[in-house]
Short mmCIF file of C-alpha atoms and ligand atoms in Angstrom, two decimals:
data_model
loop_
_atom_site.label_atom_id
_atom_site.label_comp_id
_atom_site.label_asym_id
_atom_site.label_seq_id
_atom_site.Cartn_x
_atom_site.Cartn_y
_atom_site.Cartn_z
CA UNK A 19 -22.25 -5.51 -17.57
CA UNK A 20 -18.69 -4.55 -18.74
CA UNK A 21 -15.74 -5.37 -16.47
CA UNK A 22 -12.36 -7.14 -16.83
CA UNK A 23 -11.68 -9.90 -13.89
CA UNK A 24 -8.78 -11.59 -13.17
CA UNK A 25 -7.71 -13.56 -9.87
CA UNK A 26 -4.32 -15.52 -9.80
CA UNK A 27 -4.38 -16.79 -6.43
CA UNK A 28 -3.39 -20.63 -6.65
CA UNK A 29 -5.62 -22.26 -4.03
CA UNK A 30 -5.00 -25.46 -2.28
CA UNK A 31 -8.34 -26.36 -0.01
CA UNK A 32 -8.69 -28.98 1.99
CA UNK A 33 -8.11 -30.49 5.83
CA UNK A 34 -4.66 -31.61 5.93
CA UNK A 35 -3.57 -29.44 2.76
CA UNK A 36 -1.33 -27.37 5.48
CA UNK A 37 1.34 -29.93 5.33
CA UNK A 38 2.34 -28.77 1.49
CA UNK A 39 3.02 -25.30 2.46
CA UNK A 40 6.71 -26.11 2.07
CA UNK A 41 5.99 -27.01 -0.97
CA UNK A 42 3.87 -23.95 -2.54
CA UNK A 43 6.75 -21.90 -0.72
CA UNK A 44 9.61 -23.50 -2.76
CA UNK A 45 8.80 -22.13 -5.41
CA UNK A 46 9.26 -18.76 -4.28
CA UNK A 47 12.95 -18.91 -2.57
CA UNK A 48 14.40 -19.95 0.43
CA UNK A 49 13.67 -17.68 3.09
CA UNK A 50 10.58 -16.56 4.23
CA UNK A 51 9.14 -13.93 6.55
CA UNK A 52 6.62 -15.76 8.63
CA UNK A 53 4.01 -13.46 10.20
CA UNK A 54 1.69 -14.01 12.66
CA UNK A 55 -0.64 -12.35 15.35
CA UNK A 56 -0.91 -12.68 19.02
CA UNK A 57 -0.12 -16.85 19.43
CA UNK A 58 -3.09 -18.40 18.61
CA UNK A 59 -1.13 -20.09 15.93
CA UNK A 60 1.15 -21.70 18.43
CA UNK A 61 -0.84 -22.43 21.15
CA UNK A 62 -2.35 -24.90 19.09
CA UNK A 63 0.52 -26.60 17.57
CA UNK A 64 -0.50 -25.18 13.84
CA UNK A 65 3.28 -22.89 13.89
CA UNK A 66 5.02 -25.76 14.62
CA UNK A 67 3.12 -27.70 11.74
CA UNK A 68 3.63 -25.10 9.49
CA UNK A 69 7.66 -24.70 10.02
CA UNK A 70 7.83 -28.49 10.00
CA UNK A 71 6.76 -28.53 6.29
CA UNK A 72 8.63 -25.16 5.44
CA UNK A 73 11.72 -27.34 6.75
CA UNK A 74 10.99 -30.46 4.56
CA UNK A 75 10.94 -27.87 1.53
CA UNK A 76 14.21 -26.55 2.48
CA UNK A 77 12.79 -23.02 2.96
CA UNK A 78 14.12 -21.55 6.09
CA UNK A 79 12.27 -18.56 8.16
CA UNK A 80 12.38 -15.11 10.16
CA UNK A 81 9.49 -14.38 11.80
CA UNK A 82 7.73 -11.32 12.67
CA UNK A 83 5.50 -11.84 15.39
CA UNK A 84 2.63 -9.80 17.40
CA UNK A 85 0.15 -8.72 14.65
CA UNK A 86 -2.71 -7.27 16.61
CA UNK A 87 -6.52 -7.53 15.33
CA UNK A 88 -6.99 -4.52 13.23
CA UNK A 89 -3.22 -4.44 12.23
CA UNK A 90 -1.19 -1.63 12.38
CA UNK A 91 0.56 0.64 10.10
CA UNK A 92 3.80 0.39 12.96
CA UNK A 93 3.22 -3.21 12.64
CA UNK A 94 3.47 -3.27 8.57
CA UNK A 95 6.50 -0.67 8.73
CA UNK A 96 8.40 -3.43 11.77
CA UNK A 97 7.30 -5.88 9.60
CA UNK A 98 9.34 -4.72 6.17
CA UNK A 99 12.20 -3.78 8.15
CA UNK A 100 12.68 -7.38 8.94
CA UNK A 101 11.78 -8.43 5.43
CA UNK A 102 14.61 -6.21 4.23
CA UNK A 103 17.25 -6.84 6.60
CA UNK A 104 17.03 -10.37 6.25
CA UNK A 105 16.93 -10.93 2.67
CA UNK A 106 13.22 -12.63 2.34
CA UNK A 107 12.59 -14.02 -0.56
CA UNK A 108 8.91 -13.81 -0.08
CA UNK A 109 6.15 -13.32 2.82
CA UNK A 110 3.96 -16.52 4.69
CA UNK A 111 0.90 -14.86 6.62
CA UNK A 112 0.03 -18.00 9.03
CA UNK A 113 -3.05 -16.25 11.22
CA UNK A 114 -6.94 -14.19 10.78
CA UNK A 115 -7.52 -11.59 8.19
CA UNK A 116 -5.54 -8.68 9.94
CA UNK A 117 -2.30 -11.15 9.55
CA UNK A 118 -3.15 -11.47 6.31
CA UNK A 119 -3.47 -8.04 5.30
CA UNK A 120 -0.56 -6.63 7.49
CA UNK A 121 1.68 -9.57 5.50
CA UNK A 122 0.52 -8.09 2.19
CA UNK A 123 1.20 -4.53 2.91
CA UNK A 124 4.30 -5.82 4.52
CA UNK A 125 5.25 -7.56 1.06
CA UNK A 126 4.35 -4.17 -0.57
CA UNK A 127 6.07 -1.88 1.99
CA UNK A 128 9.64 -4.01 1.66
CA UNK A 129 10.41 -2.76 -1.58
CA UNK A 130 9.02 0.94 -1.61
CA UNK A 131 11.09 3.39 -0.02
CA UNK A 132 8.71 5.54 0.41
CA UNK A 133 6.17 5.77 3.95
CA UNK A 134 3.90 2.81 3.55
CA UNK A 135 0.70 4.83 4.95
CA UNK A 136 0.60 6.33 1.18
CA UNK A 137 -0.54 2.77 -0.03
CA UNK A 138 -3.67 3.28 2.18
CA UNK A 139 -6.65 5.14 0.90
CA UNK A 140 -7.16 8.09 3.49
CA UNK A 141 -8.39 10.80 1.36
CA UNK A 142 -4.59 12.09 0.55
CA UNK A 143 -4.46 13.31 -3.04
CA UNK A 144 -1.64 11.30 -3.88
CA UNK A 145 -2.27 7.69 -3.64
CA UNK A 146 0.46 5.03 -4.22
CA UNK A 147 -1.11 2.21 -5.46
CA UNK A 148 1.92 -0.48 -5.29
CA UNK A 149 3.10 -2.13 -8.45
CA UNK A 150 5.41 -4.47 -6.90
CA UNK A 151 5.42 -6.66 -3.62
CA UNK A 152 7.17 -9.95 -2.47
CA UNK A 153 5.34 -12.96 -3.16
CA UNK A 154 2.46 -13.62 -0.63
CA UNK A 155 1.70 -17.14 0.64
CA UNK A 156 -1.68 -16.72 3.16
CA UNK A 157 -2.50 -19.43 5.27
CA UNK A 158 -6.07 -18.91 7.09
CA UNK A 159 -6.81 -19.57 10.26
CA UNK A 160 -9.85 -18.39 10.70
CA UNK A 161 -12.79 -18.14 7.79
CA UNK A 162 -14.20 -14.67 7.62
CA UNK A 163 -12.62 -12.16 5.48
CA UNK A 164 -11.69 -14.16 2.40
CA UNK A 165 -8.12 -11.85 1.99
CA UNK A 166 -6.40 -15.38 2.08
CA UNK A 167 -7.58 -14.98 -2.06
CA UNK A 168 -8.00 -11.16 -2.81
CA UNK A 169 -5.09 -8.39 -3.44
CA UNK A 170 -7.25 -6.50 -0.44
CA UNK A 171 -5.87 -5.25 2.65
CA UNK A 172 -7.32 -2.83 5.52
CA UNK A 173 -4.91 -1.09 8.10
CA UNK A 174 -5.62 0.95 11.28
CA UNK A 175 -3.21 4.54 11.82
CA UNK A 176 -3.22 4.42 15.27
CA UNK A 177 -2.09 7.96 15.68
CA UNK A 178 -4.46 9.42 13.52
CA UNK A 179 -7.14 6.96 14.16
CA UNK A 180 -8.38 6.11 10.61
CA UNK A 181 -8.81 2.43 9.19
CA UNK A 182 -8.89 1.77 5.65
CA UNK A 183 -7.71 0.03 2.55
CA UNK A 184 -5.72 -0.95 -0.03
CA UNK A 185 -6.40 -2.50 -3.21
CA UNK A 186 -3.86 -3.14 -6.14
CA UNK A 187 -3.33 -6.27 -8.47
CA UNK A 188 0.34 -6.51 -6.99
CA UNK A 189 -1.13 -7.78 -3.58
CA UNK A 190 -3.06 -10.96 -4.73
CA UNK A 191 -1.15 -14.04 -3.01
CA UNK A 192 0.89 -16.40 -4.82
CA UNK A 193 -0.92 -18.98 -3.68
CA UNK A 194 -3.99 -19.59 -0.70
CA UNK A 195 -3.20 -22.96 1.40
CA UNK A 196 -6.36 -22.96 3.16
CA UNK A 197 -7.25 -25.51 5.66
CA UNK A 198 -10.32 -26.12 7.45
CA UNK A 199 -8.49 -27.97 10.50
CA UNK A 200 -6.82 -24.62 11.39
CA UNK A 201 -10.09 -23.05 11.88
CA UNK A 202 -11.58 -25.40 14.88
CA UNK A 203 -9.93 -23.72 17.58
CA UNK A 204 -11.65 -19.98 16.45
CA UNK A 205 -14.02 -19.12 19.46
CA UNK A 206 -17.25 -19.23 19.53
CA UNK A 207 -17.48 -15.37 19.73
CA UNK A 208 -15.04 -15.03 16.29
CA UNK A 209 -16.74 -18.00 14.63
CA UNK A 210 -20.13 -15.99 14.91
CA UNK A 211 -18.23 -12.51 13.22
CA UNK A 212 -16.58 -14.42 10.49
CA UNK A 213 -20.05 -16.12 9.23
CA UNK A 214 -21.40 -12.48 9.70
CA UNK A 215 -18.31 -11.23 7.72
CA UNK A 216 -18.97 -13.32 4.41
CA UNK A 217 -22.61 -12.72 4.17
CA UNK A 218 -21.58 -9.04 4.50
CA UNK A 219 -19.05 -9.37 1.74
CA UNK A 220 -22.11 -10.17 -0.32
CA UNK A 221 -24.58 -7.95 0.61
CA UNK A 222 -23.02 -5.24 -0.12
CA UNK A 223 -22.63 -5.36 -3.89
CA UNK A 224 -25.98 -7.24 -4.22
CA UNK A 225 -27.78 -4.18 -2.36
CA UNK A 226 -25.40 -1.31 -3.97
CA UNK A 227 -24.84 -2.55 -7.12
CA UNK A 228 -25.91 -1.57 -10.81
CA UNK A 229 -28.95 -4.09 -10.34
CA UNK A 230 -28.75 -5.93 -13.75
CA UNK A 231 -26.32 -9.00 -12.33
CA UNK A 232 -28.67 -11.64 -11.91
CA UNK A 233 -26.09 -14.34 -12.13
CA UNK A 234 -24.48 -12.71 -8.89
CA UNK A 235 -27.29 -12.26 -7.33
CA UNK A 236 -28.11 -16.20 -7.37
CA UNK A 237 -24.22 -16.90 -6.15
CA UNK A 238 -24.56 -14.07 -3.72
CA UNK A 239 -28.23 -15.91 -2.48
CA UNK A 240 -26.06 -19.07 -2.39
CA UNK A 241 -23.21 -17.64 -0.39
CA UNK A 242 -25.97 -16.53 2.32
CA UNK A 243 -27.99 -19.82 2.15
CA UNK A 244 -24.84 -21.81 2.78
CA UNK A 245 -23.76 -19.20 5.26
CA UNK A 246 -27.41 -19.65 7.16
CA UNK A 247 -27.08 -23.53 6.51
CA UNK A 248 -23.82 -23.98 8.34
CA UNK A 249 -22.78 -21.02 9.87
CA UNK A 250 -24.97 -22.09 12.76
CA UNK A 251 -23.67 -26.01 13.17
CA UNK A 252 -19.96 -24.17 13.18
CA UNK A 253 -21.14 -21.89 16.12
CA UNK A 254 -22.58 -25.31 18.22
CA UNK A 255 -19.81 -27.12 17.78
CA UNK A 256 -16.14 -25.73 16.69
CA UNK A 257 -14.83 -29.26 16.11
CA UNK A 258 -17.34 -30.08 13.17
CA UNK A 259 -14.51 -29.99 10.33
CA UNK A 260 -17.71 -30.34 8.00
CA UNK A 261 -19.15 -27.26 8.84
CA UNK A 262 -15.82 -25.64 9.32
CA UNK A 263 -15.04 -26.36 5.89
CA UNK A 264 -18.67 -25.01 4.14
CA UNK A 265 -17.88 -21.71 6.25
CA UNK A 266 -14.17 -21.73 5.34
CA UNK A 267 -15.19 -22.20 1.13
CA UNK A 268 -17.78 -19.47 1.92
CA UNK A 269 -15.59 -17.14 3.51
CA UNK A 270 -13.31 -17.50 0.76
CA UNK A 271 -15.92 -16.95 -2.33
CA UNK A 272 -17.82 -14.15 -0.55
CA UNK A 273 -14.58 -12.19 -1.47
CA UNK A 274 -12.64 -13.66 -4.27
CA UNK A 275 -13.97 -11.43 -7.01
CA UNK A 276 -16.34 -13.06 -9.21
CA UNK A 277 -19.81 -13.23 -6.79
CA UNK A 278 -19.60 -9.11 -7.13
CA UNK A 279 -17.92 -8.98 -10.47
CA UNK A 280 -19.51 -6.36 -12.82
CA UNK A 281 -21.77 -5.23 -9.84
CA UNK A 282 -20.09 -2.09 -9.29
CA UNK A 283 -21.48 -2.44 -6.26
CA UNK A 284 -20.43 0.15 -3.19
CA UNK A 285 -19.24 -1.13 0.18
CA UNK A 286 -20.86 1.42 2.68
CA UNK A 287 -21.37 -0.97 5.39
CA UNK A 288 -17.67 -1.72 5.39
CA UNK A 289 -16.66 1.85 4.66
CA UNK A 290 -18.70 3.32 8.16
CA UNK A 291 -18.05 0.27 9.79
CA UNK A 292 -13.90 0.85 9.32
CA UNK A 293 -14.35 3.96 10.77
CA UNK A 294 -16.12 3.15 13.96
CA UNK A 295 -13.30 0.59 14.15
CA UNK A 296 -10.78 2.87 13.79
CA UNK A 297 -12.40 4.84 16.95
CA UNK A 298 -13.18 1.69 19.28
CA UNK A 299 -10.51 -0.99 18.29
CA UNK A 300 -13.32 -3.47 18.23
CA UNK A 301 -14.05 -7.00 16.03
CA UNK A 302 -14.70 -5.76 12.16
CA UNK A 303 -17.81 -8.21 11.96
CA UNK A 304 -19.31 -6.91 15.37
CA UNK A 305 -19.52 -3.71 13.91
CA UNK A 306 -20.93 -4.91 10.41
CA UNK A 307 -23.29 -7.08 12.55
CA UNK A 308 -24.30 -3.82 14.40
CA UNK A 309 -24.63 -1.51 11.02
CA UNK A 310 -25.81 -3.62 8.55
CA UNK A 311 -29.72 -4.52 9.40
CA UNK A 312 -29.74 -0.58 9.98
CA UNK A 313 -27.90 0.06 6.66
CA UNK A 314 -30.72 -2.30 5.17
CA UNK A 315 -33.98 -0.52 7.13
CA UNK A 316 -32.64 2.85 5.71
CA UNK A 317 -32.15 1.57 2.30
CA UNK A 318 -34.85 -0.28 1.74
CA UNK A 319 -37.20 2.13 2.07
CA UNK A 320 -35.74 4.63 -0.70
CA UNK A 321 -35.94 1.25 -2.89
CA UNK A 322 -37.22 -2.26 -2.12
CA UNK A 323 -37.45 -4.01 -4.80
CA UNK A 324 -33.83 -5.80 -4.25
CA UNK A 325 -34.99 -6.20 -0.07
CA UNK A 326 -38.44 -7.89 -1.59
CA UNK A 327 -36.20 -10.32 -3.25
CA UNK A 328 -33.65 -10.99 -0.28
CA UNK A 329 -36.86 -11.55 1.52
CA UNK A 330 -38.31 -13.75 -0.65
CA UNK A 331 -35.60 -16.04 -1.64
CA UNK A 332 -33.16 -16.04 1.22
CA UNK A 333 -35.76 -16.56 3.62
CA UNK A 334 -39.45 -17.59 1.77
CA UNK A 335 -41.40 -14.79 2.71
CA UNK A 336 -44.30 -14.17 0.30
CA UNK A 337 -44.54 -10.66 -0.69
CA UNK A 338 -47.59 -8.90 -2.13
CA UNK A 339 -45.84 -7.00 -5.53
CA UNK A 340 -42.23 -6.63 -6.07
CA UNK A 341 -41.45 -3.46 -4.01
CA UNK A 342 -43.17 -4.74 -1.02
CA UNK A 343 -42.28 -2.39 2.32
CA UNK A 344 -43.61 -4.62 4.66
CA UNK A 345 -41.96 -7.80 3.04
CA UNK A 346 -38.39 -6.45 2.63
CA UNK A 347 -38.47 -4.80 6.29
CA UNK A 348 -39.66 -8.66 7.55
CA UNK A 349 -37.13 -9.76 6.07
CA UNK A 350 -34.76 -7.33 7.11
CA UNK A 351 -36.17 -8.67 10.69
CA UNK A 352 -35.50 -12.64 10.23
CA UNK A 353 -31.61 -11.91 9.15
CA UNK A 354 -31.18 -9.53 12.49
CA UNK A 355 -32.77 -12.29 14.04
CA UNK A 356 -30.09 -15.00 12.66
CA UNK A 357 -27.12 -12.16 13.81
CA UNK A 358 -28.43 -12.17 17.17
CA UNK A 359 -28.85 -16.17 17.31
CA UNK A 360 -25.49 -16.64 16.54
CA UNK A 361 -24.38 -14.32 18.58
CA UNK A 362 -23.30 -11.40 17.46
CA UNK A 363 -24.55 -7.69 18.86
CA UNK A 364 -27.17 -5.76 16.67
CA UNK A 365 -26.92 -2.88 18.54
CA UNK A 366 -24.34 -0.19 19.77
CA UNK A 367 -24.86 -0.31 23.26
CA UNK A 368 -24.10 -3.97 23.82
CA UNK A 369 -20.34 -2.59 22.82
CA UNK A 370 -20.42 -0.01 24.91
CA UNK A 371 -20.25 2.81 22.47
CA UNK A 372 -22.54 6.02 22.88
CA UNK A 373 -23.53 8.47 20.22
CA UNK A 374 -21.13 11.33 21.16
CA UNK A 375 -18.49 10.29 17.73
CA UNK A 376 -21.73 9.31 15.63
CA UNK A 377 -21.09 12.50 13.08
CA UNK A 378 -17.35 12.28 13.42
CA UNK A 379 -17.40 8.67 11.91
CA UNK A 380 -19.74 9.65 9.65
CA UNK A 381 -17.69 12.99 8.48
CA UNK A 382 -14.21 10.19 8.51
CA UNK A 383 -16.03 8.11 6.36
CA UNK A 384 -16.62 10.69 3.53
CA UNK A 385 -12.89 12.00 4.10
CA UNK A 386 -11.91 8.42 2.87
CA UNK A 387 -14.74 7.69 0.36
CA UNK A 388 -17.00 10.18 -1.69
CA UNK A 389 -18.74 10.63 -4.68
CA UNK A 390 -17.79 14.36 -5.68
CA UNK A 391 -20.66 15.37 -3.77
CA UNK A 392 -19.62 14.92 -0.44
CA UNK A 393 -21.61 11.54 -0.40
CA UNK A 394 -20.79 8.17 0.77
CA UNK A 395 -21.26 6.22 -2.64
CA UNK A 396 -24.28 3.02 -1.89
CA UNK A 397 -27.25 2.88 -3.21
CA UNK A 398 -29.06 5.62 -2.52
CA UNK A 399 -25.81 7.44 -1.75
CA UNK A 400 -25.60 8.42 1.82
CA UNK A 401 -25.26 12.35 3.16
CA UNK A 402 -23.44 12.99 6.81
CA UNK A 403 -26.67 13.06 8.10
CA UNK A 404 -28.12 9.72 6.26
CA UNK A 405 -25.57 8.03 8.07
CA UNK A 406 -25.99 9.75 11.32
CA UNK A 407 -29.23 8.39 10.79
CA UNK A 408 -28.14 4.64 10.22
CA UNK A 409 -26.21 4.92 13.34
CA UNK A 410 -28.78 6.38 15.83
CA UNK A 411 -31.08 3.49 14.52
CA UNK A 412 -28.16 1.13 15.55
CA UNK A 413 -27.21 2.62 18.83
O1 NZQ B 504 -3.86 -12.84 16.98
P1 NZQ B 504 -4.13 -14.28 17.25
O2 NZQ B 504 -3.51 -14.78 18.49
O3 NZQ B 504 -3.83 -15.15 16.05
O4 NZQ B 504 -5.71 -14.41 17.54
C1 NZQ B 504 -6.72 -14.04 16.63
C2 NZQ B 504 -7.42 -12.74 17.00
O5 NZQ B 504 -7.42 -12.54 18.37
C3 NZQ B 504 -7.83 -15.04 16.71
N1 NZQ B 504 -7.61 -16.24 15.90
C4 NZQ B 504 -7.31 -16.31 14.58
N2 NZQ B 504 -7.23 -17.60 14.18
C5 NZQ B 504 -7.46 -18.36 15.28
C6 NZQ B 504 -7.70 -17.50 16.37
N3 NZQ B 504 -7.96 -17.95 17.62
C7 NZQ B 504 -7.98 -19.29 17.79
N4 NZQ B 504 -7.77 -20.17 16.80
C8 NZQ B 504 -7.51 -19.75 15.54
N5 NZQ B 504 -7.35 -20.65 14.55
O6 NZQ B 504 -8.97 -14.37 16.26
C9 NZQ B 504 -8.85 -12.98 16.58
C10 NZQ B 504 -9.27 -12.15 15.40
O7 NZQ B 504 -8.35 -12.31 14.33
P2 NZQ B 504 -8.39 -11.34 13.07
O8 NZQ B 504 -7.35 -11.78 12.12
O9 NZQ B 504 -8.35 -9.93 13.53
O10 NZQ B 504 -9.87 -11.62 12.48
P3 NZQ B 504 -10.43 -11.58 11.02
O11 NZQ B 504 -9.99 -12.74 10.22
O12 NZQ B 504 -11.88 -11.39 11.18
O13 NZQ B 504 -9.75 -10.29 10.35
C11 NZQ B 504 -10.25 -9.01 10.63
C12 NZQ B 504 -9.46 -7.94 9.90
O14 NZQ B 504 -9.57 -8.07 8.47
C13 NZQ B 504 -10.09 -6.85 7.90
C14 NZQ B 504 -10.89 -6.28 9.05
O15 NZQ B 504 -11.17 -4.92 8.87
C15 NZQ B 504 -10.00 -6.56 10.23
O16 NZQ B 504 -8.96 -5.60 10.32
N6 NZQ B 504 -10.78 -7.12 6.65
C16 NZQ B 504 -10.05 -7.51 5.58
C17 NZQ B 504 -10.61 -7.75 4.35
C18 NZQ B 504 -9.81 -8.16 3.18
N7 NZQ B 504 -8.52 -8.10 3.21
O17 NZQ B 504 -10.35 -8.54 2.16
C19 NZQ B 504 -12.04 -7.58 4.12
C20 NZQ B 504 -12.84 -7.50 5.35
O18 NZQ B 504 -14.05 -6.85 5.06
C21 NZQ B 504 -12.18 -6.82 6.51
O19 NZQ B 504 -12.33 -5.42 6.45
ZN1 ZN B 505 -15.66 -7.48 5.97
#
């Protein structure tokens, strides 16, 4: 292991903790751009809450409204044009992850002159990785994608149809207020893709990674277990604040840097799983729901050792030597089986989507990602057709 980690998000957790947003916004300036998405946020009174403490503070508002799931590069470039022409001192993202992530690329995009699309990674050979961005204040509202604590961000071109990232230092919030209470009006449906989301988070560098982190793999085991634990209750019933809360830490560890630190773990199920949602507009986690047992059948059979283990200590299986087939691909089995009993599709067809774009994501994916070769990196690292393959065993 050799890796350098720091995180500098400020995070106040707890039900209730949304009434001191005013306060963690003080200390950034007076005026605030306040994104959020479609209205959830104010159909359930949390807006008003939120602008009620802003108030208190002293720290007026602008909002930008109308972030759609998957947020859009238009939506980032609308969004800095009302940072700039109103003088914000700093950006409040009050909504899911794709608020979240459209406010931080919005932060980045209001003071670089240049078209914010070259912040995202789309196989261009120039990348501009942004040193600078207003100060980012997340508030989550739903647990899944942990961005409310990472300087991530993913963003759909809707004209050329490709979803990726961003990652730079500059795009870590100032500080996370993250409140359980927000979550309890999430859908079932949602609920069920953000507990699918976190475990995700963690899969990926515990499969893909450099295989000598055993400390990470016992938080990444712990991240699942609590997902499995109370993932479940939050699905039954939205208004159990306890299990709303377990989900809502979860969510926010799965992603916050130290579970994969010193991994160097890949992220191919996200990578292929951007793409598809670049094509088909649809929920991030149903497609990670979709790809990932495949993902897992495929790689577990070049290596099983690390499947064995997931088997084994995620869900007691027994196996018969350490790179037991038969054990990892049981396994494999019993955490499909959790997807589907909370809900969430396993397979392509329950979305709707055929096979006919199957090599185009898989040729989109590479565009974005590669290893020199012309291979997704993961562990083993994945050819056109390797992932062709993961899909047809999805469809
Ligand atoms: O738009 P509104 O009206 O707010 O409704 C949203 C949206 O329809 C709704 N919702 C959110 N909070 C709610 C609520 N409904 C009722 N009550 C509440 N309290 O839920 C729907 C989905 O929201 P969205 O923000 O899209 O979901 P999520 O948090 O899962 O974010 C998904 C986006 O994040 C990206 C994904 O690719 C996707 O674009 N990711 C970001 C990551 C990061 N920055 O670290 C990592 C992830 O792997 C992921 O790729
Ligand atoms: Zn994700």
């Amino acid at each position: 292991m050799n890796f350098e980690f720091q995180n500098p998000t400020r995070i106040l957790f707890g039900a209730g903790v949304l009434a001191r947003l005013g306060e963690a916004a003080g200390e950034y300036g007076k005026k605030a751009l306040l994104v959020t998405g479609g209205g959830s946020v104010k159909r359930g009174g949390v807006f008003d809450r939120a602008v009620e403490s802003l108030k208190a503070a002293g720290v007026s508002y602008v909002e930008c409204t109308g972030i759609e799931p998957n947020p859009r590069i238009s939506s980032v470039v609308r969004g800095a044009d009302i940072a700039r022409k109103e003088g914000c001192d700093m950006v409040i993202a009050l909504g899911g992850g794709s608020v979240m992530d459209a406010s931080k690329v919005i932060a980045a995009a209001a003071l670089y002159d240049g078209d914010p699309w070259d912040m995202i990674m789309h196989g261009q050979e120039h990348v501009h990785v942004p040193t600078q961005a207003l100060p980012v204040i997340t508030v989550p509202t739903l647990a899944a994608t942990g961005s409310e604590a990472n300087c991530g961000a993913v963003i759909t071109n809707e004209k050329t149809t490709v979803k990726s990232f961003v990652m730079a230092p500059a795009l870590y919030p100032k500080v996370a207020v993250v409140d359980p209470e927000l979550t309890v009006s999430v859908p079932v449906d949602q609920t069920a893709y953000g507990v699918c989301d976190l475990i995700t988070h963690v899969t990926e560098a515990y499969f893909n990674g450099s295989g000598t982190t055993p400390l990470q793999d016992r938080f990444a085991e712990g991240v699942i277990l609590t997902a499995l634990e109370w993932g479940p209750k939050a699905v039954a019933d939205g208004n159990d604040l306890e299990a709303r809360t377990q989900i809502q830490w979860a969510a926010l560890v799965a992603l916050v840097g130290w579970v994969n630190v010193g991994t160097n773990g890949a992220y191919p199920v996200h990578m292929m799983e951007h793409t598809v949602s670049a094509y088909h507009d649809i929920t991030h986690a149903a497609g990670l729901s979709i790809i990932n047992p495949a993902w897992m059948r495929f790689a577990a059979k070049a290596e099983p050792a690390k499947f064995v283990q997931f088997a084994e200590r995620v869900f007691g299986l027994k196996a018969r030597s350490a790179d037991d087939l038969d054990c990892a691909l049981q396994g494999i089995d019993l955490f499909e089986t959790f997807l589907r009993s909370i809900g969430c599709p396993t397979r392509f067809s329950e979305l709707g989507i055929g096979d006919e774009l199957f090599e185009t994501y898989a040729k989109d994916t590479v565009a974005i990602m590669n290893d020199g070769n012309g291979r997704l990196p993961a562990r083993p690292p994945m050819s056109i057709d390797d992932m062709v393959s993961v899909f047809k065993a999805a469809l």
